[in-house]
PDB file of C-alpha atoms in Angstrom:
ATOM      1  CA  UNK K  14      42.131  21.920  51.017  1.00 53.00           C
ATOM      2  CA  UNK K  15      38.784  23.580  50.816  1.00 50.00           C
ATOM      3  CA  UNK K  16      39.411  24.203  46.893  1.00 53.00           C
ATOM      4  CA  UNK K  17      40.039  20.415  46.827  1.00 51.00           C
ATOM      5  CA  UNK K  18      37.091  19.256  48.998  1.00 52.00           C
ATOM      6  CA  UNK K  19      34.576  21.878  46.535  1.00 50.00           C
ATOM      7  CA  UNK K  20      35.816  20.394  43.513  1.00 45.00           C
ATOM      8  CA  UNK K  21      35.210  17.142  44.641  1.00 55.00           C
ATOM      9  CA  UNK K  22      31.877  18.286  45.677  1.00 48.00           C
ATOM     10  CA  UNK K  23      30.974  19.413  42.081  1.00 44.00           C
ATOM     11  CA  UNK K  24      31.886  16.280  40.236  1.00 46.00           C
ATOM     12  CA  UNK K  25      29.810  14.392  42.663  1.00 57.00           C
ATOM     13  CA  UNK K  26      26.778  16.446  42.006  1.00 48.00           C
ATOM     14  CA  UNK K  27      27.601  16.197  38.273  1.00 49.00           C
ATOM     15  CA  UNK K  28      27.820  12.954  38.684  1.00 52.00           C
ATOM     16  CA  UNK K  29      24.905  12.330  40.341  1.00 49.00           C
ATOM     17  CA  UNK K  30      23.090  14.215  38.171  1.00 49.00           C
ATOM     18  CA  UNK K  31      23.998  12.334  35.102  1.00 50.00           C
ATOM     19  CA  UNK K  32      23.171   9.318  36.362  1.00 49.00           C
ATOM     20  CA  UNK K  33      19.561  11.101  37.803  1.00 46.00           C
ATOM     21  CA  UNK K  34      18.956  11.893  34.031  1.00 44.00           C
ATOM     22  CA  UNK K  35      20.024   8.751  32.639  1.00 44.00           C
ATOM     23  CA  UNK K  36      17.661   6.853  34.486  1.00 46.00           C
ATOM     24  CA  UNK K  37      14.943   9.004  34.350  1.00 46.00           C
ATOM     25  CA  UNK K  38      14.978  10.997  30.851  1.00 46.00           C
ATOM     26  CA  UNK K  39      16.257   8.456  28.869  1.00 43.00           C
ATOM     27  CA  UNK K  40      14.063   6.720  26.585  1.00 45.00           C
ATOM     28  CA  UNK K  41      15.249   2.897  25.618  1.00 52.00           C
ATOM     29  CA  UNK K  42      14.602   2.250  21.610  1.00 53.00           C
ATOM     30  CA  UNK K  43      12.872  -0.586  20.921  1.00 60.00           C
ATOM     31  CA  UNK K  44      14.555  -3.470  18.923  1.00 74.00           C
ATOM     32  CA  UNK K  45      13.089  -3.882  15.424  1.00 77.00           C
ATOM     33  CA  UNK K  46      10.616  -6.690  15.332  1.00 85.00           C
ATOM     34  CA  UNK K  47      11.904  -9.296  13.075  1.00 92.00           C
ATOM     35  CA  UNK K  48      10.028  -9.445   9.433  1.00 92.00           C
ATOM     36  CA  UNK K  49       7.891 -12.541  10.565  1.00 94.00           C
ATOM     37  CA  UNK K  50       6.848 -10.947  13.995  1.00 95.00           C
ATOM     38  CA  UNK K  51       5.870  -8.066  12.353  1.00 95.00           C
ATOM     39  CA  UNK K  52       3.502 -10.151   9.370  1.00 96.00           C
ATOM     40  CA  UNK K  53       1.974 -12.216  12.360  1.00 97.00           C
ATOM     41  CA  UNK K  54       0.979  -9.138  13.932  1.00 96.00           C
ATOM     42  CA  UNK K  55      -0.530  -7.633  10.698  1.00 96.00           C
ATOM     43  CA  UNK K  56      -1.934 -10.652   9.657  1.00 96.00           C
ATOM     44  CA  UNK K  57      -3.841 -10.789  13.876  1.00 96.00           C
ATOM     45  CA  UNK K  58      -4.611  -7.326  13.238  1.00 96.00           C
ATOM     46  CA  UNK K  59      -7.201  -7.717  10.585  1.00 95.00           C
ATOM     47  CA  UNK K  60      -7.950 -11.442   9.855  1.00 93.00           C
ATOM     48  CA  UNK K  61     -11.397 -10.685  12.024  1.00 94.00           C
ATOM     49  CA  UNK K  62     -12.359  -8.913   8.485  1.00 93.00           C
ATOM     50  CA  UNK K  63     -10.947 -11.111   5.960  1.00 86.00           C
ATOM     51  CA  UNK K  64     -14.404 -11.539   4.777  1.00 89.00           C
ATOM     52  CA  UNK K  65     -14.442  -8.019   3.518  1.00 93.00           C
ATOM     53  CA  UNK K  66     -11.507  -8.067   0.799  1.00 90.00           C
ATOM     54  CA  UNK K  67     -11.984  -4.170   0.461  1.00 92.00           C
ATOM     55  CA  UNK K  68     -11.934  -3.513   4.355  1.00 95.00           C
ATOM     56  CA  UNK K  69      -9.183  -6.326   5.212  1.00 94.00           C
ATOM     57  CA  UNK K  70      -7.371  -4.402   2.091  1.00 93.00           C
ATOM     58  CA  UNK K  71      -7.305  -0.941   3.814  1.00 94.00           C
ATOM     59  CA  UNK K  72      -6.884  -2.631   7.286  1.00 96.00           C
ATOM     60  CA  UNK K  73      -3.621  -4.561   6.202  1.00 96.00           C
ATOM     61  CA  UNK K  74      -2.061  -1.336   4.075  1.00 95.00           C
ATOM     62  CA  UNK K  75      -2.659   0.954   6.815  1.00 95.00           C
ATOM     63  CA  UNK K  76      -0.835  -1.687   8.743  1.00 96.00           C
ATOM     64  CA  UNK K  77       2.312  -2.374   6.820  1.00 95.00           C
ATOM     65  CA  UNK K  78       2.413   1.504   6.243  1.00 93.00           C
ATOM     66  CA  UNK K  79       2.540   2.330  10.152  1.00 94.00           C
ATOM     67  CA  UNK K  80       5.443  -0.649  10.129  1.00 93.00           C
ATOM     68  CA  UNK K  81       7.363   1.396   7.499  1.00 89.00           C
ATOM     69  CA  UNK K  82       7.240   4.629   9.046  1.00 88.00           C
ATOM     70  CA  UNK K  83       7.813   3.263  12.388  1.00 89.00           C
ATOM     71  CA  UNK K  84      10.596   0.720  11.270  1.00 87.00           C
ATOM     72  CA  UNK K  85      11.811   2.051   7.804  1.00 84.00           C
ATOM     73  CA  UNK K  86      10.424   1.561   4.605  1.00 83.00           C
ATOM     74  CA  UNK K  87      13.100  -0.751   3.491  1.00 82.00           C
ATOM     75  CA  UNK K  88      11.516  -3.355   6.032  1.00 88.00           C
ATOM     76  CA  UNK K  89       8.072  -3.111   4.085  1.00 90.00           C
ATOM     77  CA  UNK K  90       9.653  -5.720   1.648  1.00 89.00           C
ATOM     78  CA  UNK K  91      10.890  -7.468   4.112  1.00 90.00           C
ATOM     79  CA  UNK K  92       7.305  -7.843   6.208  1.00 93.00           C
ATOM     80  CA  UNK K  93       5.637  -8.390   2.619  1.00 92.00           C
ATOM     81  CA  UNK K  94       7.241 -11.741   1.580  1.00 91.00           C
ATOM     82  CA  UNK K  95       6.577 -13.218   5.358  1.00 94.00           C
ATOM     83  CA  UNK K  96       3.373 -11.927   4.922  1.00 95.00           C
ATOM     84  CA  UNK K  97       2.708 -13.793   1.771  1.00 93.00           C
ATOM     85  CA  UNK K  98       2.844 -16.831   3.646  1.00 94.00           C
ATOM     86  CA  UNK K  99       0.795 -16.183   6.352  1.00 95.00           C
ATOM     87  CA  UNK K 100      -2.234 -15.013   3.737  1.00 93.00           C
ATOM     88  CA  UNK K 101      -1.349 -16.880   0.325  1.00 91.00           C
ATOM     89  CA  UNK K 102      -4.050 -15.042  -1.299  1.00 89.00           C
ATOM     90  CA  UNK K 103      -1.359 -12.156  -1.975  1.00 88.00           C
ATOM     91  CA  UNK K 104       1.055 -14.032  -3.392  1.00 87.00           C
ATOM     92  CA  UNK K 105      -1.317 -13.727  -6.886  1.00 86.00           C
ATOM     93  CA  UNK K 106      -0.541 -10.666  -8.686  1.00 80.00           C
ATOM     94  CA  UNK K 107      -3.503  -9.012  -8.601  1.00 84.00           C
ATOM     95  CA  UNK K 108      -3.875  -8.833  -5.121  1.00 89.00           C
ATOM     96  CA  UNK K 109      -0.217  -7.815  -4.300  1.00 90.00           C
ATOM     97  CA  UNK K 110      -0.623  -5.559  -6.608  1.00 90.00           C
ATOM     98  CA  UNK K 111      -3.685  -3.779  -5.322  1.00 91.00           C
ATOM     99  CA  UNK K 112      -2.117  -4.261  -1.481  1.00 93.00           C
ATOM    100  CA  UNK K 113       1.555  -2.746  -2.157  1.00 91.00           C
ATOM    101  CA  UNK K 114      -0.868  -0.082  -4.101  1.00 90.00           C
ATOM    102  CA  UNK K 115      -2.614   1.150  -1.091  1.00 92.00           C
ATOM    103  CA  UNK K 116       0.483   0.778   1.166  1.00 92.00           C
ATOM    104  CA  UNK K 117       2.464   3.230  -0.560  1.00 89.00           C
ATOM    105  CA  UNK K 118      -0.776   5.375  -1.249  1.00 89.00           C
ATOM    106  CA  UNK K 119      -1.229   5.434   3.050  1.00 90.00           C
ATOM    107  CA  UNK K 120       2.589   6.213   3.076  1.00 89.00           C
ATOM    108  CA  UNK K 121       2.778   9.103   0.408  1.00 87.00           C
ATOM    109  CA  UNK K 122      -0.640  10.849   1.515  1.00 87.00           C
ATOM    110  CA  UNK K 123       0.631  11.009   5.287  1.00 87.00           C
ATOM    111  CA  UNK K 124       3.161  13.737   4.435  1.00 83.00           C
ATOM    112  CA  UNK K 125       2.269  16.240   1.484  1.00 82.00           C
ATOM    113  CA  UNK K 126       4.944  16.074  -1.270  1.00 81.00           C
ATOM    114  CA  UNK K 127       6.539  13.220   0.052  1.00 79.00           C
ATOM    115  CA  UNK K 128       5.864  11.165  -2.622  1.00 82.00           C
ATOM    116  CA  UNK K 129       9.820  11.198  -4.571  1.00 81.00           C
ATOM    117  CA  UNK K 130      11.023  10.232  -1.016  1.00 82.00           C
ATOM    118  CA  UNK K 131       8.924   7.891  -1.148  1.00 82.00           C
ATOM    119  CA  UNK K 132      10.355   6.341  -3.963  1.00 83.00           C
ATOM    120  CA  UNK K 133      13.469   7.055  -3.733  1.00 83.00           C
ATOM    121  CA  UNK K 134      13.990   4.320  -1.093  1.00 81.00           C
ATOM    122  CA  UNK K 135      12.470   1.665  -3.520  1.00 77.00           C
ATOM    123  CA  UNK K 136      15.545  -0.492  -3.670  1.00 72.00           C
ATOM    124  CA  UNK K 137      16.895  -3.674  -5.720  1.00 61.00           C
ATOM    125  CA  UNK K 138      15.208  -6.205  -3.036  1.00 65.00           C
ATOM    126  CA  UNK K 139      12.271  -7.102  -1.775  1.00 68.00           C
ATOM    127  CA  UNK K 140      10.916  -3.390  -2.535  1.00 76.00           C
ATOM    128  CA  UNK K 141      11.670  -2.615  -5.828  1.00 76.00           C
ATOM    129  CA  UNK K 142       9.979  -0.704  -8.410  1.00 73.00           C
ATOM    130  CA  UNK K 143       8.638  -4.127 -10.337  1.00 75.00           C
ATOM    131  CA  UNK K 144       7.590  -5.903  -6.653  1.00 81.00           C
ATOM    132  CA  UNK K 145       3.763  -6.932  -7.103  1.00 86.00           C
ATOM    133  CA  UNK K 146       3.546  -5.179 -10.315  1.00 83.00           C
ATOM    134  CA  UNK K 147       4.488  -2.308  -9.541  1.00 84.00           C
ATOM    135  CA  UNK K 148       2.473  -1.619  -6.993  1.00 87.00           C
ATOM    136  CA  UNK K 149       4.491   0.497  -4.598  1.00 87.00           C
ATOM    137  CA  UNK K 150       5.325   2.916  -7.281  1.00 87.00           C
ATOM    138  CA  UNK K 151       2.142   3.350  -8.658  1.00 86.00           C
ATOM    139  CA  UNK K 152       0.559   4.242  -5.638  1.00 87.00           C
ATOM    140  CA  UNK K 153       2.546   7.076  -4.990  1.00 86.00           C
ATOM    141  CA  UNK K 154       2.467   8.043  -8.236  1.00 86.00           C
ATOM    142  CA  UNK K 155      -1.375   8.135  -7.617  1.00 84.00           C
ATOM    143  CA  UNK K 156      -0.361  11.009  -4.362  1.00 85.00           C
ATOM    144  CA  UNK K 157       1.880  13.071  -6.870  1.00 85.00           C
ATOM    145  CA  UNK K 158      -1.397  13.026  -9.803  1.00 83.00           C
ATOM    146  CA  UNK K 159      -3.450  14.410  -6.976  1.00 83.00           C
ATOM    147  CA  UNK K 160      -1.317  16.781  -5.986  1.00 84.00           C
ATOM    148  CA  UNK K 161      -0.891  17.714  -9.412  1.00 85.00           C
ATOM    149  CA  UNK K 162      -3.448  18.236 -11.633  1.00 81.00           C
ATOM    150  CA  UNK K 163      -0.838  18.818 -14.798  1.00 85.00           C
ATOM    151  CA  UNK K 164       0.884  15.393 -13.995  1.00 85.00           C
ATOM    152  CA  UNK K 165       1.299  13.306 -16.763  1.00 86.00           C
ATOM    153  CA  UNK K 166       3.576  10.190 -17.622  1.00 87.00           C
ATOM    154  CA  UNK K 167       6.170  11.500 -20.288  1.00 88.00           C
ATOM    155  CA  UNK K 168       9.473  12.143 -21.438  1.00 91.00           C
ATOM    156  CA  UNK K 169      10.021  14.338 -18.388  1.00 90.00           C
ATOM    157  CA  UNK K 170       8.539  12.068 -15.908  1.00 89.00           C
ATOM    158  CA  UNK K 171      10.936   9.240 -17.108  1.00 90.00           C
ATOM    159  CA  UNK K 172      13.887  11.695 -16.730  1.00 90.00           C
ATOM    160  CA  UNK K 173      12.967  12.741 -13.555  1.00 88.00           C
ATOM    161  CA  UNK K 174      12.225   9.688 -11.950  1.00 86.00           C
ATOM    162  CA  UNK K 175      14.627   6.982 -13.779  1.00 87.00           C
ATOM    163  CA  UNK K 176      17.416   8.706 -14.397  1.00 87.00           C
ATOM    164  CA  UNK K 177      17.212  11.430 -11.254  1.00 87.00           C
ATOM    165  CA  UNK K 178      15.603   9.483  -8.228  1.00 85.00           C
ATOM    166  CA  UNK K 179      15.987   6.099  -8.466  1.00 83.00           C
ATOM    167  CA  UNK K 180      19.146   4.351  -8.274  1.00 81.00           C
ATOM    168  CA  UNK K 181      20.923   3.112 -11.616  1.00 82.00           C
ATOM    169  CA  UNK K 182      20.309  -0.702 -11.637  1.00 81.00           C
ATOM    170  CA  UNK K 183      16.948   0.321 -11.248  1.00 84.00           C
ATOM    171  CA  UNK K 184      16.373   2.552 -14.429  1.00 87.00           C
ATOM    172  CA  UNK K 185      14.536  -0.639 -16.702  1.00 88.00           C
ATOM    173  CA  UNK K 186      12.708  -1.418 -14.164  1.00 85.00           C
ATOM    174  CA  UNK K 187      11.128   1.857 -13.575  1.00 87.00           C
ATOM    175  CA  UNK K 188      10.945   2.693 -17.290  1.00 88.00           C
ATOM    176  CA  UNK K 189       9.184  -0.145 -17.610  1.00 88.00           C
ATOM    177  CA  UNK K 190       6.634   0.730 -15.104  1.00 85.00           C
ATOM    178  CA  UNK K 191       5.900   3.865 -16.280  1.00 87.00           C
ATOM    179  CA  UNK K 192       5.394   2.506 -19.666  1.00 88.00           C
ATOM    180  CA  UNK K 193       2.293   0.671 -17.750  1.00 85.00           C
ATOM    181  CA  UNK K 194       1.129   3.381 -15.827  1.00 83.00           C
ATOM    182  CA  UNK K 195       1.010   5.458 -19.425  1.00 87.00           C
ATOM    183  CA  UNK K 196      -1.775   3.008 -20.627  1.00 87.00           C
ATOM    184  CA  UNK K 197      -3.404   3.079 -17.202  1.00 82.00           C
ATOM    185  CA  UNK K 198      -3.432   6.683 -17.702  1.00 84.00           C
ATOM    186  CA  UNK K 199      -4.862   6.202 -21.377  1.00 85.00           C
ATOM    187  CA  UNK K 200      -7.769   4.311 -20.330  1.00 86.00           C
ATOM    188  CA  UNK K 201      -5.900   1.390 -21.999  1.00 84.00           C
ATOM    189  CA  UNK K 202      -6.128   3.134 -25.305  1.00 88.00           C
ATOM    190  CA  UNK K 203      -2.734   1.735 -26.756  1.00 87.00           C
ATOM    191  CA  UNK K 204      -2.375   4.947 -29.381  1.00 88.00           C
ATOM    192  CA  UNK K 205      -2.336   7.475 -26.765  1.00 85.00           C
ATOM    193  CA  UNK K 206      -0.676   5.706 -24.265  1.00 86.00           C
ATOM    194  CA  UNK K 207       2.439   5.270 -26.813  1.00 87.00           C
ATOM    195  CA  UNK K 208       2.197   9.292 -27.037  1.00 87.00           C
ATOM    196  CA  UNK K 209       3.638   8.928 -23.622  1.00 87.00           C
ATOM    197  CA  UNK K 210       6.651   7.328 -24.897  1.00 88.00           C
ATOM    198  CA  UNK K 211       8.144  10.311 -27.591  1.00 88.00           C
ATOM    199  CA  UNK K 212      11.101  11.971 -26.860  1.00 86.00           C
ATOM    200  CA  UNK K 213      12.366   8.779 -25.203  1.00 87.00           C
ATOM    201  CA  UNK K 214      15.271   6.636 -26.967  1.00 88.00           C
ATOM    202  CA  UNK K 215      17.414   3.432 -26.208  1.00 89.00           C
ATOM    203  CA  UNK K 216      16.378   1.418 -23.264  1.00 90.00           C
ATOM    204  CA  UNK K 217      13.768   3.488 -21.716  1.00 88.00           C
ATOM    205  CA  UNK K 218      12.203   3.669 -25.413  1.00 89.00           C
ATOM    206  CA  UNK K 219      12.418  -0.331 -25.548  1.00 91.00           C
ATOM    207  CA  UNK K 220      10.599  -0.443 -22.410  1.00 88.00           C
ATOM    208  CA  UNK K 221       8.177   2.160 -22.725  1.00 86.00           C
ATOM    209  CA  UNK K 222       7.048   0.135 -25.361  1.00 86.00           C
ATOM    210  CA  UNK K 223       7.147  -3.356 -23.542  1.00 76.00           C
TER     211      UNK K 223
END
């Protein structure tokens, strides 16, 4: 009876004690702010400086890039395209471009080397390697170069980063990118950027070139 009554006695107190940590060390997660919520609060966040493109530039990317690391950086394409309506003034390619730039730039330059993760979660959606020009990728492209003062856009780079990181439907696309980034990188000095293209062949060749 007694080895009855103390066994009862224990799963009480385990019980209790479960439900003593439950309600007191358990931390609820937030839900995930739908894409629109989360634009409306960037867009609140800096509109008091939209008369400062630079500043209301660096406000907004530091912005979206706490949403991605808070939320996934997946949802950064999401946020972006309800953003676009709230401040039509991205929707132009320069200024997307220069935005998704500095978003991925705050992302990459958070966490040393972090850059290839970085990209390796650009997808076929709203965030893909092409989205506002390229943008996203160039910017942490922009981490790695600093990081690296040997970094250059070539044959290697191509390999590594179209073939190796980024998923398969993506390849073009980030060929294509790179091809771009090569005569950024040349000052836009077409003969040396094309240097940038040797060793290449088939499709990443053809877009290299484009």
């Amino acid at each position: 009876m007694k080895k009855k009554a103390a066994v009862i006695g224990v799963l009480i107190f385990l019980g209790v004690a479960g439900f003593l940590a439950y309600r007191y060390l358990s931390v609820d997660t937030p839900p995930q702010p739908l894409p629109s919520q989360e634009a409306q609060r960037i867009f609140d966040a800096c509109k008091d400086i939209s008369g400062d493109q630079t500043a209301h530039e660096k406000c907004t990317a530091r912005q979206f890039a706490d949403a991605g690391e808070q939320q996934g950086i997946s949802f950064i394409g999401e946020v972006l395209t309800a953003y676009q309506t709230l401040d039509v003034g991205y929707q132009g390619y320069q200024n997307c471009h220069v935005l998704a730039h500095r978003i991925s730039n705050d992302l990459a330059s958070r966490k040393p080397g972090a850059w290839k993760e970085l990209i390796q979660q650009l997808d076929a959606g709203a965030l893909n390697p092409t989205s506002c020009g390229g943008g996203f990728m160039h910017g942490a492209l922009e981490v790695r170069a600093g990081e690296d003062p040997d970094f250059k856009v070539n044959a290697s780079l191509f390999q590594e980063l179209c073939s190796e990181t980024l998923k398969k439907e993506l390849s073009s696309s980030c060929a294509h990118i790179l091809g771009h980034l090569a005569l950024v990188e040349a000052y836009g000095k077409r003969e040396d950027a094309l240097k940038a293209c040797g060793g290449l062949s088939g499709d990443f060749l053809f877009q290299c070139y484009g």
